[in-house]
mmCIF file of C-alpha atoms in Angstrom:
data_model
loop_
_atom_site.group_PDB
_atom_site.id
_atom_site.type_symbol
_atom_site.label_atom_id
_atom_site.label_comp_id
_atom_site.label_asym_id
_atom_site.label_seq_id
_atom_site.Cartn_x
_atom_site.Cartn_y
_atom_site.Cartn_z
ATOM 1 C CA MET F 1105 -67.286 2.477 -12.350
ATOM 2 C CA ASP F 1106 -68.869 0.430 -9.834
ATOM 3 C CA SER F 1107 -67.009 -2.743 -10.566
ATOM 4 C CA LEU F 1108 -63.712 -1.248 -10.009
ATOM 5 C CA VAL F 1109 -64.553 0.424 -6.624
ATOM 6 C CA LEU F 1110 -65.659 -2.773 -5.648
ATOM 7 C CA PHE F 1111 -62.399 -4.454 -7.034
ATOM 8 C CA CYS F 1112 -60.267 -1.782 -5.272
ATOM 9 C CA THR F 1113 -62.189 -2.506 -2.358
ATOM 10 C CA GLY F 1114 -61.417 -6.328 -2.173
ATOM 11 C CA ALA F 1115 -57.816 -5.834 -3.327
ATOM 12 C CA LEU F 1116 -57.408 -3.391 -0.142
ATOM 13 C CA LEU F 1117 -58.844 -6.410 2.326
ATOM 14 C CA ALA F 1118 -56.971 -8.758 0.843
ATOM 15 C CA GLY F 1119 -54.058 -6.931 1.145
ATOM 16 C CA GLY F 1120 -54.774 -5.716 4.650
ATOM 17 C CA LEU F 1121 -55.219 -9.532 5.889
ATOM 18 C CA TYR F 1122 -52.290 -10.833 3.893
ATOM 19 C CA TRP F 1123 -50.169 -7.923 5.891
ATOM 20 C CA PHE F 1124 -52.143 -9.015 9.074
ATOM 21 C CA VAL F 1125 -51.346 -12.751 8.929
ATOM 22 C CA CYS F 1126 -48.080 -12.881 6.822
ATOM 23 C CA ILE F 1127 -46.364 -9.387 8.002
ATOM 24 C CA LEU F 1128 -47.339 -9.370 11.430
ATOM 25 C CA GLY F 1129 -48.137 -12.758 12.018
ATOM 26 C CA PRO F 1130 -44.480 -14.284 11.820
ATOM 27 C CA ALA F 1131 -42.358 -13.675 14.467
ATOM 28 C CA GLU F 1132 -39.563 -11.683 14.922
ATOM 29 C CA GLN F 1133 -37.129 -13.993 14.073
ATOM 30 C CA LYS F 1134 -39.436 -15.181 10.978
ATOM 31 C CA GLY F 1135 -39.774 -18.815 12.697
ATOM 32 C CA LYS F 1136 -43.397 -19.533 12.955
ATOM 33 C CA ARG F 1137 -46.879 -18.064 10.712
ATOM 34 C CA ALA F 1138 -49.874 -17.656 12.523
ATOM 35 C CA VAL F 1139 -51.834 -19.861 10.072
ATOM 36 C CA ASP F 1140 -48.808 -22.441 11.195
ATOM 37 C CA LEU F 1141 -50.002 -22.515 14.895
ATOM 38 C CA SER F 1142 -50.530 -26.401 16.425
ATOM 39 C CA GLY F 1143 -50.322 -28.330 19.653
ATOM 40 C CA GLY F 1144 -46.946 -29.692 19.058
ATOM 41 C CA SER F 1145 -46.958 -32.968 19.036
ATOM 42 C CA ILE F 1146 -50.438 -32.809 20.500
ATOM 43 C CA SER F 1147 -53.390 -33.719 17.462
ATOM 44 C CA ALA F 1148 -55.446 -31.176 17.004
ATOM 45 C CA GLU F 1149 -58.810 -32.281 18.440
ATOM 46 C CA LYS F 1150 -56.876 -33.336 21.786
ATOM 47 C CA VAL F 1151 -55.300 -29.425 22.424
ATOM 48 C CA GLN F 1152 -58.103 -28.281 24.431
ATOM 49 C CA ASP F 1153 -58.386 -31.571 26.209
ATOM 50 C CA ASN F 1154 -54.319 -31.225 27.244
ATOM 51 C CA TYR F 1155 -54.499 -27.087 28.554
ATOM 52 C CA LYS F 1156 -57.410 -28.385 30.914
ATOM 53 C CA GLN F 1157 -55.722 -31.366 32.224
ATOM 54 C CA TYR F 1158 -52.429 -28.842 32.519
ATOM 55 C CA TRP F 1159 -54.253 -26.025 33.695
ATOM 56 C CA SER F 1160 -55.405 -28.894 36.690
ATOM 57 C CA PHE F 1161 -52.209 -29.957 37.497
ATOM 58 C CA PHE F 1162 -50.583 -26.943 37.663
ATOM 59 C CA ARG F 1163 -53.511 -24.765 39.699
ATOM 60 C CA ARG F 1164 -52.011 -24.633 43.087
ATOM 61 C CA PRO F 1165 -48.217 -25.269 42.057
ATOM 62 C CA LYS F 1166 -46.742 -25.836 45.461
ATOM 63 C CA GLU F 1167 -49.509 -28.289 46.711
ATOM 64 C CA ILE F 1168 -48.304 -30.361 43.879
ATOM 65 C CA GLU F 1169 -48.074 -34.198 45.449
ATOM 66 C CA THR F 1170 -46.901 -36.128 42.495
ATOM 67 C CA ALA F 1171 -43.789 -34.433 41.651
ATOM 68 C CA GLU F 1172 -42.591 -37.123 39.041
ATOM 69 C CA ARG F 1173 -45.550 -35.943 36.847
ATOM 70 C CA VAL F 1174 -43.918 -32.735 36.638
ATOM 71 C CA PRO F 1175 -41.816 -33.747 33.506
ATOM 72 C CA ASP F 1176 -44.769 -34.932 31.338
ATOM 73 C CA PHE F 1177 -46.732 -31.911 32.045
ATOM 74 C CA VAL F 1178 -43.555 -29.806 31.347
ATOM 75 C CA ASP F 1179 -43.808 -31.674 27.831
ATOM 76 C CA THR F 1180 -47.294 -30.952 27.822
ATOM 77 C CA PHE F 1181 -47.122 -27.389 28.410
ATOM 78 C CA TYR F 1182 -44.223 -26.894 25.641
ATOM 79 C CA ASN F 1183 -46.574 -28.773 23.248
ATOM 80 C CA LEU F 1184 -49.081 -26.266 23.554
ATOM 81 C CA VAL F 1185 -46.921 -22.785 23.794
ATOM 82 C CA THR F 1186 -43.912 -23.554 21.723
ATOM 83 C CA ASP F 1187 -45.673 -22.410 18.497
ATOM 84 C CA ILE F 1188 -47.213 -19.392 20.197
ATOM 85 C CA TYR F 1189 -43.782 -18.604 21.599
ATOM 86 C CA GLU F 1190 -42.057 -18.869 18.475
ATOM 87 C CA TRP F 1191 -45.042 -16.626 16.526
ATOM 88 C CA GLY F 1192 -45.014 -13.953 19.323
ATOM 89 C CA TRP F 1193 -41.967 -13.946 20.700
ATOM 90 C CA GLY F 1194 -38.959 -15.254 18.686
ATOM 91 C CA GLN F 1195 -36.617 -18.670 18.964
ATOM 92 C CA SER F 1196 -35.153 -17.478 22.463
ATOM 93 C CA PHE F 1197 -37.565 -18.728 25.311
ATOM 94 C CA HIS F 1198 -36.051 -16.084 27.430
ATOM 95 C CA PHE F 1199 -35.916 -12.673 29.081
ATOM 96 C CA SER F 1200 -32.745 -10.130 28.977
ATOM 97 C CA PRO F 1201 -32.153 -6.671 29.944
ATOM 98 C CA SER F 1202 -33.111 -3.939 28.009
ATOM 99 C CA ILE F 1203 -30.011 -2.125 26.359
ATOM 100 C CA PRO F 1204 -30.238 1.720 25.232
ATOM 101 C CA GLY F 1205 -30.060 1.758 21.412
ATOM 102 C CA LYS F 1206 -30.437 -2.425 21.146
ATOM 103 C CA SER F 1207 -33.170 -4.090 19.535
ATOM 104 C CA HIS F 1208 -34.767 -6.815 21.758
ATOM 105 C CA ARG F 1209 -33.064 -9.197 19.473
ATOM 106 C CA ASP F 1210 -29.728 -7.902 19.673
ATOM 107 C CA ALA F 1211 -30.040 -7.891 23.835
ATOM 108 C CA THR F 1212 -31.490 -11.274 23.550
ATOM 109 C CA ARG F 1213 -27.906 -12.314 21.380
ATOM 110 C CA LEU F 1214 -25.606 -10.463 23.776
ATOM 111 C CA HIS F 1215 -27.500 -12.112 26.762
ATOM 112 C CA GLU F 1216 -26.982 -15.354 25.421
ATOM 113 C CA GLU F 1217 -23.090 -14.317 24.193
ATOM 114 C CA MET F 1218 -22.132 -13.538 27.674
ATOM 115 C CA ALA F 1219 -23.079 -17.027 29.409
ATOM 116 C CA VAL F 1220 -20.317 -19.003 26.918
ATOM 117 C CA ASP F 1221 -18.170 -15.851 27.536
ATOM 118 C CA LEU F 1222 -18.701 -16.861 31.146
ATOM 119 C CA ILE F 1223 -17.722 -20.376 31.039
ATOM 120 C CA ASP F 1224 -14.401 -20.022 29.025
ATOM 121 C CA VAL F 1225 -14.611 -22.353 26.179
ATOM 122 C CA LYS F 1226 -12.886 -22.315 23.057
ATOM 123 C CA ALA F 1227 -13.646 -23.367 19.311
ATOM 124 C CA GLY F 1228 -14.541 -27.177 19.056
ATOM 125 C CA ASP F 1229 -15.334 -27.626 22.662
ATOM 126 C CA ARG F 1230 -18.140 -29.739 23.367
ATOM 127 C CA ILE F 1231 -20.812 -27.751 25.816
ATOM 128 C CA LEU F 1232 -24.181 -28.791 27.126
ATOM 129 C CA ASP F 1233 -27.126 -26.495 26.825
ATOM 130 C CA VAL F 1234 -29.300 -28.155 29.493
ATOM 131 C CA GLY F 1235 -33.255 -27.011 28.426
ATOM 132 C CA CYS F 1236 -32.208 -26.010 24.855
ATOM 133 C CA GLY F 1237 -36.014 -25.135 23.425
ATOM 134 C CA VAL F 1238 -35.984 -24.647 19.854
ATOM 135 C CA GLY F 1239 -32.436 -23.889 20.054
ATOM 136 C CA GLY F 1240 -32.395 -19.778 19.654
ATOM 137 C CA PRO F 1241 -29.389 -19.347 22.359
ATOM 138 C CA MET F 1242 -27.783 -22.437 21.090
ATOM 139 C CA ARG F 1243 -27.360 -21.110 17.745
ATOM 140 C CA ALA F 1244 -26.375 -17.707 18.897
ATOM 141 C CA ILE F 1245 -23.554 -19.554 21.036
ATOM 142 C CA ALA F 1246 -22.490 -21.630 18.764
ATOM 143 C CA ALA F 1247 -22.079 -18.846 15.957
ATOM 144 C CA HIS F 1248 -20.333 -16.453 18.309
ATOM 145 C CA SER F 1249 -17.973 -19.465 20.410
ATOM 146 C CA ARG F 1250 -17.539 -21.687 17.619
ATOM 147 C CA ALA F 1251 -17.876 -24.303 20.359
ATOM 148 C CA LYS F 1252 -19.843 -27.423 19.297
ATOM 149 C CA VAL F 1253 -23.430 -27.631 21.543
ATOM 150 C CA VAL F 1254 -25.541 -30.641 22.417
ATOM 151 C CA GLY F 1255 -28.790 -29.391 23.732
ATOM 152 C CA ILE F 1256 -31.256 -31.299 25.655
ATOM 153 C CA THR F 1257 -35.462 -30.916 25.723
ATOM 154 C CA ILE F 1258 -37.923 -33.089 27.015
ATOM 155 C CA ASN F 1259 -40.029 -32.141 24.297
ATOM 156 C CA GLU F 1260 -39.944 -34.088 20.767
ATOM 157 C CA TYR F 1261 -41.581 -30.950 18.929
ATOM 158 C CA GLN F 1262 -38.703 -28.908 19.988
ATOM 159 C CA VAL F 1263 -36.147 -31.076 18.973
ATOM 160 C CA LYS F 1264 -37.953 -31.412 15.161
ATOM 161 C CA ARG F 1265 -37.963 -27.299 15.179
ATOM 162 C CA ALA F 1266 -34.607 -26.817 16.705
ATOM 163 C CA ARG F 1267 -33.264 -29.397 14.138
ATOM 164 C CA MET F 1268 -35.267 -27.285 11.081
ATOM 165 C CA HIS F 1269 -33.301 -23.949 12.644
ATOM 166 C CA ASN F 1270 -30.105 -25.443 12.367
ATOM 167 C CA LYS F 1271 -29.862 -26.446 9.585
ATOM 168 C CA LYS F 1272 -31.847 -23.895 8.266
ATOM 169 C CA ALA F 1273 -28.725 -21.164 9.820
ATOM 170 C CA GLY F 1274 -26.106 -23.570 8.591
ATOM 171 C CA LEU F 1275 -25.286 -24.682 12.194
ATOM 172 C CA ASP F 1276 -25.710 -27.733 11.977
ATOM 173 C CA SER F 1277 -22.156 -29.077 12.077
ATOM 174 C CA LEU F 1278 -22.092 -27.458 15.481
ATOM 175 C CA CYS F 1279 -25.628 -27.840 16.975
ATOM 176 C CA GLU F 1280 -26.857 -31.017 18.149
ATOM 177 C CA VAL F 1281 -30.116 -31.597 19.768
ATOM 178 C CA VAL F 1282 -31.424 -34.504 21.734
ATOM 179 C CA CYS F 1283 -34.766 -35.303 23.234
ATOM 180 C CA GLY F 1284 -34.277 -36.333 27.072
ATOM 181 C CA ASN F 1285 -35.583 -35.239 30.711
ATOM 182 C CA PHE F 1286 -32.333 -33.133 32.123
ATOM 183 C CA LEU F 1287 -32.935 -35.025 35.366
ATOM 184 C CA GLU F 1288 -31.440 -38.337 33.713
ATOM 185 C CA MET F 1289 -29.454 -37.429 30.883
ATOM 186 C CA PRO F 1290 -28.526 -39.816 28.463
ATOM 187 C CA PHE F 1291 -24.478 -38.542 28.457
ATOM 188 C CA GLN F 1292 -21.403 -40.234 29.724
ATOM 189 C CA ASP F 1293 -19.620 -39.042 32.791
ATOM 190 C CA ASN F 1294 -17.215 -36.203 32.313
ATOM 191 C CA SER F 1295 -18.165 -35.953 28.531
ATOM 192 C CA PHE F 1296 -18.720 -32.117 28.732
ATOM 193 C CA ASP F 1297 -16.120 -29.047 28.851
ATOM 194 C CA GLY F 1298 -18.330 -26.875 29.879
ATOM 195 C CA ALA F 1299 -22.261 -26.161 30.444
ATOM 196 C CA TYR F 1300 -24.843 -23.819 30.733
ATOM 197 C CA SER F 1301 -28.648 -23.207 31.114
ATOM 198 C CA ILE F 1302 -30.660 -19.810 30.324
ATOM 199 C CA GLU F 1303 -33.941 -20.128 32.155
ATOM 200 C CA ALA F 1304 -34.970 -23.870 32.169
ATOM 201 C CA THR F 1305 -34.251 -25.735 35.305
ATOM 202 C CA CYS F 1306 -36.884 -23.656 36.941
ATOM 203 C CA HIS F 1307 -38.940 -26.628 35.622
ATOM 204 C CA ALA F 1308 -37.477 -28.907 37.631
ATOM 205 C CA PRO F 1309 -39.354 -29.962 40.521
ATOM 206 C CA LYS F 1310 -35.770 -30.134 42.953
ATOM 207 C CA LEU F 1311 -32.596 -28.244 41.298
ATOM 208 C CA GLU F 1312 -30.423 -30.653 43.490
ATOM 209 C CA ASP F 1313 -31.170 -33.357 40.750
ATOM 210 C CA VAL F 1314 -30.373 -31.302 37.773
ATOM 211 C CA TYR F 1315 -27.484 -29.938 39.132
ATOM 212 C CA ALA F 1316 -26.114 -33.613 40.324
ATOM 213 C CA GLU F 1317 -26.763 -34.433 36.582
ATOM 214 C CA VAL F 1318 -24.858 -31.602 35.214
ATOM 215 C CA PHE F 1319 -21.858 -31.828 37.690
ATOM 216 C CA ARG F 1320 -22.281 -35.618 36.381
ATOM 217 C CA VAL F 1321 -21.264 -35.153 32.778
ATOM 218 C CA LEU F 1322 -18.974 -32.178 33.146
ATOM 219 C CA LYS F 1323 -15.008 -32.519 32.866
ATOM 220 C CA PRO F 1324 -13.404 -31.849 36.027
ATOM 221 C CA GLY F 1325 -12.348 -28.173 36.538
ATOM 222 C CA SER F 1326 -15.324 -27.437 33.901
ATOM 223 C CA LEU F 1327 -17.596 -24.473 34.442
ATOM 224 C CA PHE F 1328 -21.329 -24.082 34.269
ATOM 225 C CA VAL F 1329 -23.495 -21.330 34.636
ATOM 226 C CA SER F 1330 -27.269 -21.110 35.043
ATOM 227 C CA TYR F 1331 -29.652 -18.003 34.734
ATOM 228 C CA GLU F 1332 -32.158 -18.724 37.415
ATOM 229 C CA TRP F 1333 -35.650 -17.548 37.910
ATOM 230 C CA VAL F 1334 -35.809 -16.628 41.673
ATOM 231 C CA THR F 1335 -37.974 -14.754 44.097
ATOM 232 C CA THR F 1336 -35.709 -12.187 45.425
ATOM 233 C CA ASP F 1337 -35.077 -10.278 48.727
ATOM 234 C CA LYS F 1338 -38.049 -8.112 48.411
ATOM 235 C CA TYR F 1339 -40.580 -11.112 48.301
ATOM 236 C CA ARG F 1340 -43.035 -11.568 51.504
ATOM 237 C CA ALA F 1341 -44.820 -14.707 51.907
ATOM 238 C CA ASP F 1342 -46.797 -13.253 54.103
ATOM 239 C CA ASN F 1343 -48.131 -10.528 51.307
ATOM 240 C CA PRO F 1344 -50.974 -11.879 49.668
ATOM 241 C CA GLU F 1345 -49.968 -9.339 46.367
ATOM 242 C CA HIS F 1346 -46.822 -11.243 46.419
ATOM 243 C CA VAL F 1347 -48.430 -14.730 46.792
ATOM 244 C CA GLU F 1348 -50.916 -14.320 43.957
ATOM 245 C CA VAL F 1349 -48.102 -12.686 41.453
ATOM 246 C CA ILE F 1350 -45.571 -15.598 42.050
ATOM 247 C CA GLN F 1351 -48.310 -18.067 42.414
ATOM 248 C CA GLY F 1352 -49.552 -16.822 38.504
ATOM 249 C CA ILE F 1353 -45.932 -16.900 37.225
ATOM 250 C CA GLU F 1354 -45.681 -20.445 38.431
ATOM 251 C CA ARG F 1355 -48.957 -21.428 36.927
ATOM 252 C CA GLY F 1356 -48.723 -19.929 33.556
ATOM 253 C CA ASP F 1357 -44.835 -21.183 33.042
ATOM 254 C CA ALA F 1358 -45.064 -25.040 34.406
ATOM 255 C CA LEU F 1359 -43.345 -24.399 37.352
ATOM 256 C CA PRO F 1360 -43.323 -26.635 40.755
ATOM 257 C CA GLY F 1361 -42.954 -23.583 42.730
ATOM 258 C CA LEU F 1362 -40.266 -21.103 42.391
ATOM 259 C CA ARG F 1363 -37.060 -21.014 44.643
ATOM 260 C CA SER F 1364 -35.463 -18.231 46.576
ATOM 261 C CA TYR F 1365 -32.404 -16.736 45.005
ATOM 262 C CA SER F 1366 -31.137 -17.326 48.507
ATOM 263 C CA ASP F 1367 -31.229 -21.380 48.096
ATOM 264 C CA ILE F 1368 -29.486 -21.010 44.421
ATOM 265 C CA ALA F 1369 -25.605 -21.237 45.883
ATOM 266 C CA GLU F 1370 -26.350 -23.980 48.879
ATOM 267 C CA THR F 1371 -27.949 -26.459 46.145
ATOM 268 C CA ALA F 1372 -24.913 -26.049 43.983
ATOM 269 C CA LYS F 1373 -22.313 -26.857 46.810
ATOM 270 C CA LYS F 1374 -24.337 -29.463 48.061
ATOM 271 C CA VAL F 1375 -23.806 -31.292 44.827
ATOM 272 C CA GLY F 1376 -20.134 -30.720 44.613
ATOM 273 C CA PHE F 1377 -19.649 -27.631 42.926
ATOM 274 C CA GLU F 1378 -17.852 -24.510 43.786
ATOM 275 C CA VAL F 1379 -19.752 -21.248 43.487
ATOM 276 C CA VAL F 1380 -16.918 -18.823 41.163
ATOM 277 C CA LYS F 1381 -19.840 -16.046 40.934
ATOM 278 C CA GLU F 1382 -23.392 -14.887 42.005
ATOM 279 C CA MET F 1383 -25.422 -12.567 40.777
ATOM 280 C CA ASP F 1384 -28.645 -11.178 39.605
ATOM 281 C CA LEU F 1385 -28.340 -9.432 36.202
ATOM 282 C CA ALA F 1386 -32.007 -7.913 36.910
ATOM 283 C CA LYS F 1387 -30.545 -5.835 39.474
ATOM 284 C CA PRO F 1388 -29.289 -1.754 38.700
ATOM 285 C CA PRO F 1389 -27.716 -0.514 36.316
ATOM 286 C CA ALA F 1390 -29.440 -3.324 34.097
ATOM 287 C CA LEU F 1391 -32.445 -1.634 32.824
ATOM 288 C CA PRO F 1392 -35.823 -3.760 33.023
ATOM 289 C CA TRP F 1393 -36.170 -6.870 31.234
ATOM 290 C CA TRP F 1394 -40.027 -6.516 31.687
ATOM 291 C CA THR F 1395 -40.278 -3.591 29.080
ATOM 292 C CA ARG F 1396 -40.983 -5.797 26.247
ATOM 293 C CA LEU F 1397 -43.841 -7.286 28.101
ATOM 294 C CA LYS F 1398 -45.311 -4.042 28.594
ATOM 295 C CA MET F 1399 -44.729 -2.584 24.870
ATOM 296 C CA GLY F 1400 -46.210 -6.140 23.757
ATOM 297 C CA ARG F 1401 -49.629 -5.393 24.688
ATOM 298 C CA ILE F 1402 -51.229 -4.257 21.676
ATOM 299 C CA ALA F 1403 -49.321 -6.908 19.760
ATOM 300 C CA TYR F 1404 -50.757 -9.389 21.986
ATOM 301 C CA TRP F 1405 -54.176 -7.893 21.349
ATOM 302 C CA ARG F 1406 -53.770 -8.286 17.458
ATOM 303 C CA ASN F 1407 -52.508 -11.565 17.670
ATOM 304 C CA HIS F 1408 -55.327 -12.501 20.263
ATOM 305 C CA ILE F 1409 -57.631 -11.510 17.437
ATOM 306 C CA LEU F 1410 -56.050 -13.291 14.904
ATOM 307 C CA VAL F 1411 -56.145 -16.375 16.872
ATOM 308 C CA THR F 1412 -59.449 -16.379 17.638
ATOM 309 C CA VAL F 1413 -60.782 -16.247 13.901
ATOM 310 C CA LEU F 1414 -58.518 -19.146 13.276
ATOM 311 C CA ALA F 1415 -59.409 -21.343 15.831
ATOM 312 C CA ALA F 1416 -63.007 -20.511 14.772
ATOM 313 C CA VAL F 1417 -62.956 -21.078 11.160
ATOM 314 C CA GLY F 1418 -60.770 -24.050 12.082
ATOM 315 C CA ILE F 1419 -57.336 -23.489 11.048
ATOM 316 C CA ALA F 1420 -56.035 -22.991 14.734
ATOM 317 C CA PRO F 1421 -56.719 -26.254 17.066
ATOM 318 C CA LYS F 1422 -59.530 -25.545 19.494
ATOM 319 C CA GLY F 1423 -57.702 -24.482 23.081
ATOM 320 C CA THR F 1424 -55.335 -22.355 20.938
ATOM 321 C CA VAL F 1425 -57.376 -19.354 22.356
ATOM 322 C CA ASP F 1426 -57.191 -20.834 25.791
ATOM 323 C CA VAL F 1427 -53.335 -21.047 25.664
ATOM 324 C CA HIS F 1428 -52.809 -17.589 24.266
ATOM 325 C CA ASP F 1429 -55.170 -15.890 26.851
ATOM 326 C CA MET F 1430 -53.468 -17.635 29.564
ATOM 327 C CA LEU F 1431 -50.053 -16.755 28.185
ATOM 328 C CA PHE F 1432 -51.460 -13.009 28.270
ATOM 329 C CA LYS F 1433 -52.519 -13.370 31.845
ATOM 330 C CA THR F 1434 -48.865 -14.773 32.705
ATOM 331 C CA ALA F 1435 -47.204 -11.714 31.168
ATOM 332 C CA ASP F 1436 -49.012 -9.372 33.199
ATOM 333 C CA TYR F 1437 -48.087 -11.365 36.617
ATOM 334 C CA LEU F 1438 -44.506 -11.540 35.086
ATOM 335 C CA THR F 1439 -44.447 -7.796 34.737
ATOM 336 C CA ARG F 1440 -45.708 -7.202 38.040
ATOM 337 C CA GLY F 1441 -43.200 -9.234 39.448
ATOM 338 C CA GLY F 1442 -40.426 -7.220 37.542
ATOM 339 C CA ASP F 1443 -42.021 -3.986 38.381
ATOM 340 C CA SER F 1444 -42.268 -5.143 42.479
ATOM 341 C CA GLY F 1445 -38.639 -6.622 42.432
ATOM 342 C CA ILE F 1446 -39.802 -9.928 43.810
ATOM 343 C CA PHE F 1447 -39.112 -11.786 40.961
ATOM 344 C CA SER F 1448 -36.133 -11.959 38.614
ATOM 345 C CA PRO F 1449 -35.682 -14.197 35.738
ATOM 346 C CA MET F 1450 -31.522 -13.932 35.615
ATOM 347 C CA HIS F 1451 -30.283 -15.099 38.772
ATOM 348 C CA MET F 1452 -26.685 -15.821 37.407
ATOM 349 C CA ILE F 1453 -24.460 -18.493 39.190
ATOM 350 C CA LEU F 1454 -21.361 -19.428 37.818
ATOM 351 C CA LEU F 1455 -19.873 -22.914 39.035
ATOM 352 C CA ARG F 1456 -17.311 -24.997 38.849
ATOM 353 C CA LYS F 1457 -16.587 -28.597 38.873
ATOM 354 C CA PRO F 1458 -13.714 -29.337 41.007
ATOM 355 C CA SER F 1459 -10.355 -30.230 39.216
ATOM 356 C CA GLU F 1460 -8.972 -33.895 40.293
ATOM 357 C CA SER F 1461 -6.643 -34.265 42.461
#
């Protein structure tokens, strides 16, 4: 009898552990398991050192003196966080407004589909994803529009993940991924029928530089839509709490200084674009985009315990706990930014490259 009780107890514990790690562990899109967390292209023994270097560099985002080093540290950031993002959030590394009756996944997909609908492309057109990550938006947009999407990301590990996901989804014939810097894109002039960027250009030290590159590679008359991270008209630089929140977002998301919403259109015009439409998609009647962050607090603590255990036994690299903790603190700053209305991750601007006369 004692043996039976012991066996049943062991089986229950084993089943619970399996459920905790393998069922709860993967991201909602089943992209990554907790036991597979890594430092991307960074070797396991160097994850902690790279995290410390990253944190030191972005400690005071607006005081960064060596802007030319920003791309390298953005690359480091995505090596550190990509697996955690996939595991805890999904394959689309961005926010979307909550939609009544829709899951987070559906709301995300609709937000992505809207981007390609805005640039008015047709099946077979060649379009550019500026800062594609592991390709969540790319796949949704390719499936929705049947356009051929070329994505660019600075991170080689994300390129590998995106190609794997594209093939698994059966969309590799429509989706191409290139490793490169969107400030110096390896594409010919006038070679794309449209372009979009979803919460990616915020990593550029100067927005003008990335907009100029998009302008260069677009065909005349083509459209470009970008969802920008900005401070809103409610932000006050003389309010210490506002400054704390914005700097917290910048530090935890590899941002060399957030831009004001009022600067976006002027920057676009400066490089030659015509502004077709501009609006903050986070404003009412849109429902809060940060709801998912609030709802994820219990999941965070569950995940943090799991990451701590995996790091302690040597399955996850040392430093993973620090990275996970940084992301949780950043989520709190993002939530505060949303609650106060001083920050938006979806200031939409639709631009056109003028047609040749």
